[in-house]
Amino acid sequence: MLLPRFEYYQPSDLGEACQVLAELGDSAAILAGGTDLLVNLKTRKASPEHLVALSGLDQLKEINNGGGSLRLGSGVTAGILADGPDTLSSLTALIQGAASLGSPQIRNRATVGGNLCSARSAADLIPPLLVLGAKLVLASSKGEREVDLNDFLLSGARTILAPGELLTAIKLKAPAAGSGSAFIKLGQRRAMEIARVNAATSIALAGDGKTIQSARVALGAVAPRAILSQKAAQLLKGQTASEELFAQAGQAAVEDASPRTCHEFKCEVVSVLTRRCLMQSWQQARGQAS
Amino acid sequence: MSKHQITLMVNGLERELLVEPNRTLTQVLREDLRLTGTKHGCGIGDCGCCTVLMDGQAVNSCLLLAFEAVGHEITTIEGLADGNRLHPLQDSFIELGAIQCGFCSPGMILSSKALLANNPSPTEEEIRMGLSGNLCRCTGYQKIVEAVHDAAQKMKGASS
């Protein structure tokens, strides 16, 4: 399979990248790891005249940790996340999501920014980042803006990213003591697979170590975009954690899911994955609290 | 779309090439450098036949523009043997019959090399996950897993 013709740019700093993107507008596609884009080019699903490669922007590969917050460059690869470096060890759901993405070869190239901007409903890094409350930094020649990941995603693998705009970083609050998160993916095989359903949850326990101060449940591949289940989050808030409660939350999550295919099967899976993720999140939260 | 001059570092040698931006590393390795050990399989990152090492990490060269390989060290299957002395992984693949048609072997061996560099004593499960991006359509996975295990033992013996 051959690639179509295009012109290639490799800006050496962010300012230059924003300028090039502003000039090229709609005619340019951004090349990060290329594991989605090159497939789309080869299969003629995308046909940009220009590719703007981010490989020259070293700052996008940085992970910064300080003052209770984490800043992940958009060019950090899934492979680096999956290795679970010390700075990210509290972000269990994100590490699990990254480890389940593609194959070793894909993980070594695929970037967190690419996964978010491709914005597929089954993307493995989106549910983890939704439950971890990620904020995205978007840069363009006009300046920077910051948006919640939940507001960034649109239906049908689209985002609010404007032509000429670039996702540069993902900002996360370091989870407090007494909190935990988890991610589970169901596919037909255990590797190199697009999720049939995936789910992530996070739980923050109150000082008593039992009451759920807040919880989030995110689901992938059961709606036109990855979603946060408000019904599950509301049901969990303020309640005493238990396996029974988590089973109820699983049922509540099903109400927010609207899978287009295999409705009955996927709804059952949503309920089970939500319950299992919540159990894992809870165990981790308790472990940290004690 | 014009050709640009680039320099690739392949198997320890600097290679100067005139390349169009839409050519993948697989194409440039096979067609320009005649390193046909790297195979062109599915072309979309599913089969792993085109696997090469970039700075020691396994990557699908079919999903990598040759331009994006500039400044990195590329290792192909041709770069593994030391003269006429095969790499322990190559020896083990032959000795244990882990090669049938041979089409997946370069990718399998390079993925195994990346795996063993990070994890010198992998479990069977870790070997299978390490090779999860490489397909063998002769379905000889069992012998491949055994060969990687065998090579790991040899390599540990050699380094201690």
Coordinates of C-alpha atoms in Angstrom, one line a residue:
Chain A
M1 CA 0.0 0.0 0.0
L2 CA 1.5 3.3 -1.1
L3 CA 1.2 6.7 0.5
P4 CA -0.4 9.5 -1.6
R5 CA 1.8 12.5 -2.4
F6 CA 2.1 15.3 0.1
E7 CA 4.6 18.0 1.2
Y8 CA 6.4 17.4 4.5
Y9 CA 7.3 20.1 7.1
Q10 CA 9.2 19.5 10.3
P11 CA 9.1 22.6 12.4
S12 CA 11.9 22.9 15.0
D13 CA 9.9 24.8 17.7
L14 CA 6.4 25.4 18.8
G15 CA 6.2 28.9 17.4
E16 CA 7.2 27.8 14.0
A17 CA 4.8 24.9 14.1
C18 CA 1.9 27.2 14.9
Q19 CA 2.9 29.6 12.1
V20 CA 3.1 26.8 9.6
L21 CA -0.2 25.4 10.7
A22 CA -1.8 28.8 10.5
E23 CA -0.6 29.3 7.0
L24 CA -1.6 25.9 5.7
G25 CA -5.0 25.7 7.5
D26 CA -7.3 22.9 6.4
S27 CA -4.8 21.6 3.8
A28 CA -2.5 20.3 6.5
A29 CA -2.6 17.2 8.8
I30 CA -0.5 16.9 11.9
L31 CA 1.8 13.9 12.0
A32 CA 2.6 12.7 15.6
G33 CA 3.3 9.0 15.9
G34 CA 1.6 8.3 12.6
T35 CA 0.1 4.9 13.6
D36 CA -3.4 6.2 12.7
L37 CA -2.6 8.9 10.2
L38 CA -0.4 6.8 7.9
V39 CA -3.1 4.1 7.8
N40 CA -5.7 6.7 6.9
L41 CA -3.5 8.1 4.2
K42 CA -2.8 4.7 2.7
T43 CA -6.4 3.7 2.7
R44 CA -7.3 7.2 1.3
K45 CA -9.5 8.1 4.2
A46 CA -7.5 11.3 4.5
S47 CA -5.8 13.2 1.7
P48 CA -4.0 16.3 3.1
E49 CA -1.7 18.2 0.8
H50 CA 0.7 18.9 3.6
L51 CA 2.0 17.0 6.6
V52 CA 3.3 18.9 9.6
A53 CA 5.5 16.6 11.6
L54 CA 5.9 17.2 15.4
S55 CA 9.0 15.0 15.6
G56 CA 11.2 18.1 15.9
L57 CA 9.5 19.5 18.9
D58 CA 11.3 17.9 21.9
Q59 CA 9.2 19.8 24.4
L60 CA 6.2 17.8 23.5
K61 CA 7.9 14.6 24.7
E62 CA 8.4 16.0 28.3
I63 CA 6.7 14.8 31.5
N64 CA 6.7 17.5 34.2
N65 CA 5.7 16.8 37.8
G66 CA 5.4 19.5 40.4
G67 CA 3.1 21.4 42.8
G68 CA 0.5 18.6 42.9
S69 CA 0.0 18.6 39.1
L70 CA 1.4 16.7 36.2
R71 CA 1.9 18.0 32.7
L72 CA 2.2 15.3 30.0
G73 CA 3.5 16.5 26.6
S74 CA 1.2 15.5 23.8
G75 CA 4.1 13.6 22.1
V76 CA 4.7 11.2 25.0
T77 CA 4.2 7.7 23.6
A78 CA 1.9 5.0 24.9
G79 CA 5.0 2.9 25.4
I80 CA 6.4 5.4 27.9
L81 CA 3.1 5.6 29.8
A82 CA 2.7 1.8 29.8
D83 CA 6.1 1.4 31.5
G84 CA 4.6 3.3 34.4
P85 CA 7.4 5.7 35.2
D86 CA 7.5 6.8 38.9
T87 CA 6.1 10.3 38.1
L88 CA 2.9 8.6 36.8
S89 CA 2.6 5.7 39.2
S90 CA -0.5 7.1 40.8
L91 CA -2.3 7.2 37.4
T92 CA -3.2 3.5 37.3
A93 CA -6.0 3.8 34.8
L94 CA -3.8 5.7 32.3
I95 CA -1.0 3.1 32.7
Q96 CA -3.4 0.2 32.2
G97 CA -5.0 2.0 29.2
A98 CA -1.6 2.6 27.5
A99 CA -0.5 -1.0 28.2
S100 CA -3.6 -2.3 26.4
L101 CA -3.1 -0.1 23.3
G102 CA -2.0 -1.9 20.1
S103 CA 1.2 -3.9 20.1
P104 CA 4.7 -3.1 21.4
Q105 CA 5.6 -1.6 17.9
I106 CA 2.5 0.6 17.9
R107 CA 3.0 1.7 21.5
N108 CA 6.5 2.8 20.7
R109 CA 5.2 5.3 18.2
A110 CA 1.6 6.1 19.2
T111 CA 1.3 9.3 21.2
V112 CA -1.2 10.4 23.9
G113 CA -1.9 13.5 21.8
G114 CA -2.6 11.4 18.7
N115 CA -4.9 9.1 20.6
L116 CA -6.9 12.1 21.9
C117 CA -7.0 14.0 18.6
S118 CA -8.0 10.9 16.6
A119 CA -10.8 10.8 19.2
R120 CA -12.1 7.4 18.3
S121 CA -14.9 6.2 20.5
A122 CA -12.9 3.1 21.3
A123 CA -9.6 4.9 22.0
D124 CA -7.8 3.3 25.0
L125 CA -6.4 6.5 26.5
I126 CA -9.6 8.6 26.5
P127 CA -11.6 6.8 29.3
P128 CA -8.6 6.9 31.7
L129 CA -8.0 10.6 31.0
L130 CA -11.7 11.4 31.4
V131 CA -11.8 9.8 34.9
L132 CA -8.6 11.5 35.8
G133 CA -10.1 14.9 34.9
A134 CA -7.6 15.8 32.2
K135 CA -7.4 19.3 30.8
L136 CA -5.8 19.9 27.4
V137 CA -3.6 22.8 26.3
L138 CA -4.3 23.8 22.8
A139 CA -1.9 26.2 21.0
S140 CA -2.1 28.2 17.8
S141 CA -0.6 31.3 16.3
K142 CA -3.2 33.3 18.3
G143 CA -2.1 32.0 21.7
E144 CA -3.1 29.2 24.1
R145 CA -6.4 27.9 25.5
E146 CA -7.2 25.3 28.0
V147 CA -10.2 23.0 27.8
D148 CA -11.6 20.0 29.7
L149 CA -11.1 16.7 27.8
N150 CA -14.8 16.1 28.1
D151 CA -15.5 19.4 26.2
F152 CA -12.8 18.6 23.6
L153 CA -14.5 15.5 22.3
L154 CA -17.3 15.6 19.7
S155 CA -19.2 12.7 18.2
G156 CA -17.9 10.7 15.3
A157 CA -14.2 10.9 16.0
R158 CA -14.2 14.7 15.8
T159 CA -12.9 17.3 18.3
I160 CA -13.1 21.0 18.8
L161 CA -9.6 21.4 17.6
A162 CA -9.7 24.3 15.1
P163 CA -7.6 24.3 11.8
G164 CA -4.2 25.6 12.7
E165 CA -4.5 24.5 16.3
L166 CA -2.3 22.0 18.0
L167 CA -2.7 19.9 21.2
T168 CA 0.6 20.5 23.2
A169 CA 0.0 19.1 26.6
I170 CA -2.3 17.2 29.0
K171 CA -2.7 18.6 32.5
L172 CA -3.7 16.3 35.4
K173 CA -4.0 16.8 39.1
A174 CA -2.0 14.3 41.1
P175 CA -4.6 12.0 42.7
A176 CA -5.0 12.7 46.4
A177 CA -4.3 10.1 49.1
G178 CA -7.2 7.7 49.4
S179 CA -8.0 7.7 45.7
G180 CA -7.7 5.0 43.0
S181 CA -8.4 4.4 39.4
A182 CA -8.6 1.5 36.9
F183 CA -9.1 0.6 33.3
I184 CA -10.4 -2.6 31.6
K185 CA -10.7 -3.3 27.9
L186 CA -12.7 -6.1 26.4
G187 CA -11.5 -7.2 22.9
Q188 CA -11.6 -10.4 20.9
R189 CA -8.0 -11.0 21.8
R190 CA -5.7 -9.5 24.5
A191 CA -3.4 -7.5 22.2
M192 CA -3.4 -5.6 19.0
E193 CA -7.1 -5.1 19.3
I194 CA -9.6 -2.3 19.1
A195 CA -11.9 -2.3 22.1
R196 CA -15.3 -3.8 21.8
V197 CA -16.0 -2.0 25.1
N198 CA -13.6 -0.3 27.4
A199 CA -14.2 1.4 30.8
A200 CA -12.3 3.4 33.3
T201 CA -13.2 4.5 36.8
S202 CA -11.8 6.6 39.6
I203 CA -12.8 6.9 43.2
A204 CA -11.8 9.4 45.9
L205 CA -12.6 8.2 49.5
A206 CA -13.4 10.6 52.3
G207 CA -11.2 10.7 55.4
D208 CA -13.2 7.8 57.0
G209 CA -11.8 5.5 54.3
K210 CA -15.3 4.2 53.4
T211 CA -17.5 7.0 52.1
I212 CA -17.1 7.9 48.4
Q213 CA -16.3 11.6 48.2
S214 CA -16.4 11.5 44.4
A215 CA -16.3 9.0 41.6
R216 CA -16.1 9.0 37.8
V217 CA -17.1 6.3 35.3
A218 CA -16.0 6.6 31.7
L219 CA -17.0 4.2 28.8
G220 CA -15.6 3.7 25.4
A221 CA -17.1 2.2 22.2
V222 CA -20.7 2.3 23.5
A223 CA -21.7 5.8 22.1
P224 CA -20.6 8.0 19.2
R225 CA -17.8 9.2 21.5
A226 CA -16.3 8.1 24.8
I227 CA -18.6 9.3 27.6
L228 CA -18.6 10.0 31.3
S229 CA -21.6 8.3 32.9
Q230 CA -23.3 11.0 35.0
K231 CA -25.8 8.5 36.3
A232 CA -23.1 6.2 37.8
A233 CA -21.2 9.1 39.2
Q234 CA -24.3 10.5 41.0
L235 CA -25.3 7.1 42.3
L236 CA -21.8 6.6 43.9
K237 CA -21.3 10.1 45.4
G238 CA -21.6 10.2 49.2
Q239 CA -22.4 6.5 49.5
T240 CA -20.5 3.8 51.4
A241 CA -18.3 1.8 49.1
S242 CA -19.3 -1.9 48.7
E243 CA -19.4 -4.5 45.9
E244 CA -23.2 -4.2 45.9
L245 CA -23.1 -0.5 45.3
F246 CA -20.6 -1.0 42.5
A247 CA -23.0 -3.5 40.8
Q248 CA -25.8 -0.8 41.0
A249 CA -23.4 1.7 39.5
G250 CA -22.7 -0.7 36.7
Q251 CA -26.5 -0.8 36.0
A252 CA -26.7 3.0 36.1
A253 CA -23.8 3.2 33.7
V254 CA -25.8 1.1 31.2
E255 CA -28.5 3.8 31.1
D256 CA -25.9 6.3 29.8
A257 CA -24.6 3.9 27.1
S258 CA -26.1 3.8 23.6
P259 CA -24.2 1.2 21.6
R260 CA -25.1 1.1 18.0
T261 CA -24.2 -2.6 17.5
C262 CA -24.6 -5.7 19.7
H263 CA -26.8 -3.7 22.1
E264 CA -27.7 -6.4 24.6
F265 CA -24.1 -7.8 24.7
K266 CA -22.4 -4.5 25.1
C267 CA -24.9 -3.3 27.8
E268 CA -24.1 -6.4 29.8
V269 CA -20.4 -5.8 29.3
V270 CA -20.7 -2.2 30.5
S271 CA -22.3 -3.3 33.7
V272 CA -19.6 -5.9 34.4
L273 CA -16.6 -3.7 33.4
T274 CA -17.9 -0.8 35.5
R275 CA -18.3 -3.0 38.5
R276 CA -14.9 -4.6 38.1
C277 CA -13.1 -1.3 37.5
L278 CA -14.8 0.2 40.6
M279 CA -13.7 -2.7 42.7
Q280 CA -10.1 -2.3 41.5
S281 CA -10.2 1.5 42.1
W282 CA -11.6 1.0 45.6
Q283 CA -9.0 -1.6 46.5
Q284 CA -6.3 0.8 45.4
A285 CA -7.9 3.8 47.2
R286 CA -8.1 1.8 50.5
G287 CA -4.5 0.7 50.1
Q288 CA -3.4 4.3 49.8
A289 CA -5.6 5.5 52.6
S290 CA -4.3 3.1 55.2
Chain B
M1 CA 6.7 16.8 -4.2
S2 CA 10.4 16.8 -4.6
K3 CA 13.2 14.5 -3.4
H4 CA 15.1 15.6 -0.4
Q5 CA 18.6 14.5 0.7
I6 CA 18.5 12.6 4.0
T7 CA 21.0 10.6 6.0
L8 CA 19.9 7.4 7.6
M9 CA 22.0 5.5 10.1
V10 CA 21.3 1.8 9.3
N11 CA 23.1 -1.1 10.9
G12 CA 25.8 1.3 12.1
L13 CA 26.5 2.8 8.6
E14 CA 25.6 6.3 7.4
R15 CA 23.6 6.1 4.2
E16 CA 22.9 9.2 2.1
L17 CA 19.8 9.0 0.1
L18 CA 17.5 11.1 -2.1
V19 CA 14.0 10.4 -0.9
E20 CA 10.5 11.7 -1.5
P21 CA 8.5 12.6 1.6
N22 CA 5.8 10.0 1.1
R23 CA 8.1 7.0 1.1
T24 CA 8.1 4.7 4.2
L25 CA 11.1 3.3 5.9
T26 CA 10.1 -0.1 4.6
Q27 CA 10.3 1.1 1.0
V28 CA 13.6 2.9 1.4
L29 CA 15.2 -0.1 3.2
R30 CA 14.0 -2.6 0.6
E31 CA 14.2 -0.6 -2.6
D32 CA 17.0 2.0 -2.2
L33 CA 19.2 0.1 0.2
R34 CA 18.4 -3.4 -1.0
L35 CA 18.0 -4.6 2.6
T36 CA 15.2 -7.0 1.7
G37 CA 15.3 -8.9 5.0
T38 CA 12.7 -6.4 6.2
K39 CA 9.4 -7.6 4.7
H40 CA 6.4 -5.7 3.4
G41 CA 3.3 -7.4 4.7
C42 CA 0.0 -5.7 5.5
G43 CA 1.3 -2.1 5.2
I44 CA -1.0 -0.9 8.1
G45 CA 0.8 -2.0 11.2
D46 CA -1.1 -5.2 11.9
C47 CA 1.3 -8.0 10.9
G48 CA 4.7 -6.8 12.2
C49 CA 6.7 -8.3 9.2
C50 CA 8.3 -4.9 8.6
T51 CA 9.5 -4.6 12.2
V52 CA 12.9 -2.9 12.6
L53 CA 14.6 -1.4 15.7
M54 CA 14.7 2.4 16.0
D55 CA 17.1 3.3 18.9
G56 CA 16.6 -0.2 20.1
Q57 CA 12.8 -0.1 20.1
A58 CA 10.7 -2.2 17.8
V59 CA 8.6 -0.2 15.4
N60 CA 6.6 -0.9 12.3
S61 CA 8.7 0.5 9.4
C62 CA 5.6 0.6 7.2
L63 CA 4.1 3.3 9.4
L64 CA 7.2 5.3 9.6
L65 CA 8.2 7.9 7.0
A66 CA 11.8 7.5 6.0
F67 CA 12.1 11.3 6.9
E68 CA 11.1 10.5 10.5
A69 CA 13.9 8.0 10.9
V70 CA 16.5 10.7 10.4
G71 CA 18.7 11.1 13.5
H72 CA 17.8 7.7 14.8
E73 CA 19.7 4.4 14.7
I74 CA 18.0 1.8 12.6
T75 CA 18.7 -1.9 13.0
T76 CA 17.4 -4.4 10.5
I77 CA 17.7 -8.2 10.5
E78 CA 20.8 -7.8 8.3
G79 CA 22.5 -5.9 11.2
L80 CA 22.1 -8.7 13.8
A81 CA 24.8 -11.2 12.9
D82 CA 28.4 -10.6 13.7
G83 CA 30.1 -11.4 10.4
N84 CA 29.4 -15.1 9.9
R85 CA 28.4 -15.6 13.5
L86 CA 24.6 -15.5 13.9
H87 CA 23.0 -13.7 16.8
P88 CA 21.8 -16.2 19.6
L89 CA 18.2 -15.5 18.6
Q90 CA 18.9 -16.5 15.0
D91 CA 20.7 -19.6 16.2
S92 CA 17.8 -20.6 18.5
F93 CA 15.1 -19.9 15.8
I94 CA 17.0 -22.3 13.4
E95 CA 17.8 -25.0 16.0
L96 CA 14.3 -25.2 17.4
G97 CA 12.5 -25.1 14.1
A98 CA 10.9 -21.7 14.8
I99 CA 11.2 -20.9 11.1
Q100 CA 8.7 -22.3 8.6
C101 CA 8.2 -20.1 5.5
G102 CA 10.4 -17.5 7.1
F103 CA 8.4 -14.4 6.1
C104 CA 7.6 -13.3 9.7
S105 CA 11.1 -14.3 11.0
P106 CA 12.9 -11.0 10.7
G107 CA 10.2 -9.2 12.5
M108 CA 9.8 -11.9 15.1
I109 CA 13.5 -11.9 15.8
L110 CA 13.8 -8.1 16.1
S111 CA 10.8 -7.9 18.4
S112 CA 12.4 -10.6 20.5
K113 CA 15.7 -8.7 20.6
A114 CA 13.9 -5.6 21.8
L115 CA 12.0 -7.7 24.4
L116 CA 15.2 -9.3 25.8
A117 CA 17.0 -6.0 26.0
N118 CA 14.4 -4.8 28.5
N119 CA 13.7 -8.1 30.1
P120 CA 16.5 -10.7 29.9
S121 CA 14.4 -13.5 31.6
P122 CA 10.8 -13.1 30.3
T123 CA 8.1 -15.6 31.3
E124 CA 6.2 -17.4 28.5
E125 CA 3.4 -14.8 29.0
E126 CA 5.8 -11.9 28.6
I127 CA 7.3 -13.5 25.5
R128 CA 3.8 -13.8 24.0
M129 CA 2.9 -10.2 24.8
G130 CA 6.3 -9.1 23.5
L131 CA 5.5 -10.8 20.2
S132 CA 1.8 -9.7 20.1
G133 CA 2.5 -7.3 17.2
N134 CA 3.9 -10.0 15.0
L135 CA 1.8 -12.5 13.1
C136 CA 3.0 -15.9 11.9
R137 CA 0.6 -17.4 9.3
C138 CA 2.3 -20.8 9.4
T139 CA 1.0 -20.7 13.0
G140 CA 4.3 -21.8 14.5
Y141 CA 4.0 -19.6 17.6
Q142 CA 4.8 -22.4 20.1
K143 CA 8.3 -23.0 18.6
I144 CA 8.9 -19.3 18.3
V145 CA 8.2 -18.8 22.0
E146 CA 10.5 -21.7 22.8
A147 CA 13.2 -20.3 20.7
V148 CA 13.1 -16.9 22.4
H149 CA 13.2 -18.6 25.8
D150 CA 16.2 -20.7 24.6
A151 CA 18.0 -17.6 23.3
A152 CA 17.4 -15.8 26.6
Q153 CA 19.2 -18.6 28.4
K154 CA 22.1 -18.6 26.0
M155 CA 22.4 -14.8 26.2
K156 CA 22.4 -14.9 30.0
G157 CA 25.0 -17.6 30.0
A158 CA 27.2 -15.5 27.7
S159 CA 27.0 -12.4 29.7
S160 CA 27.6 -13.9 33.2

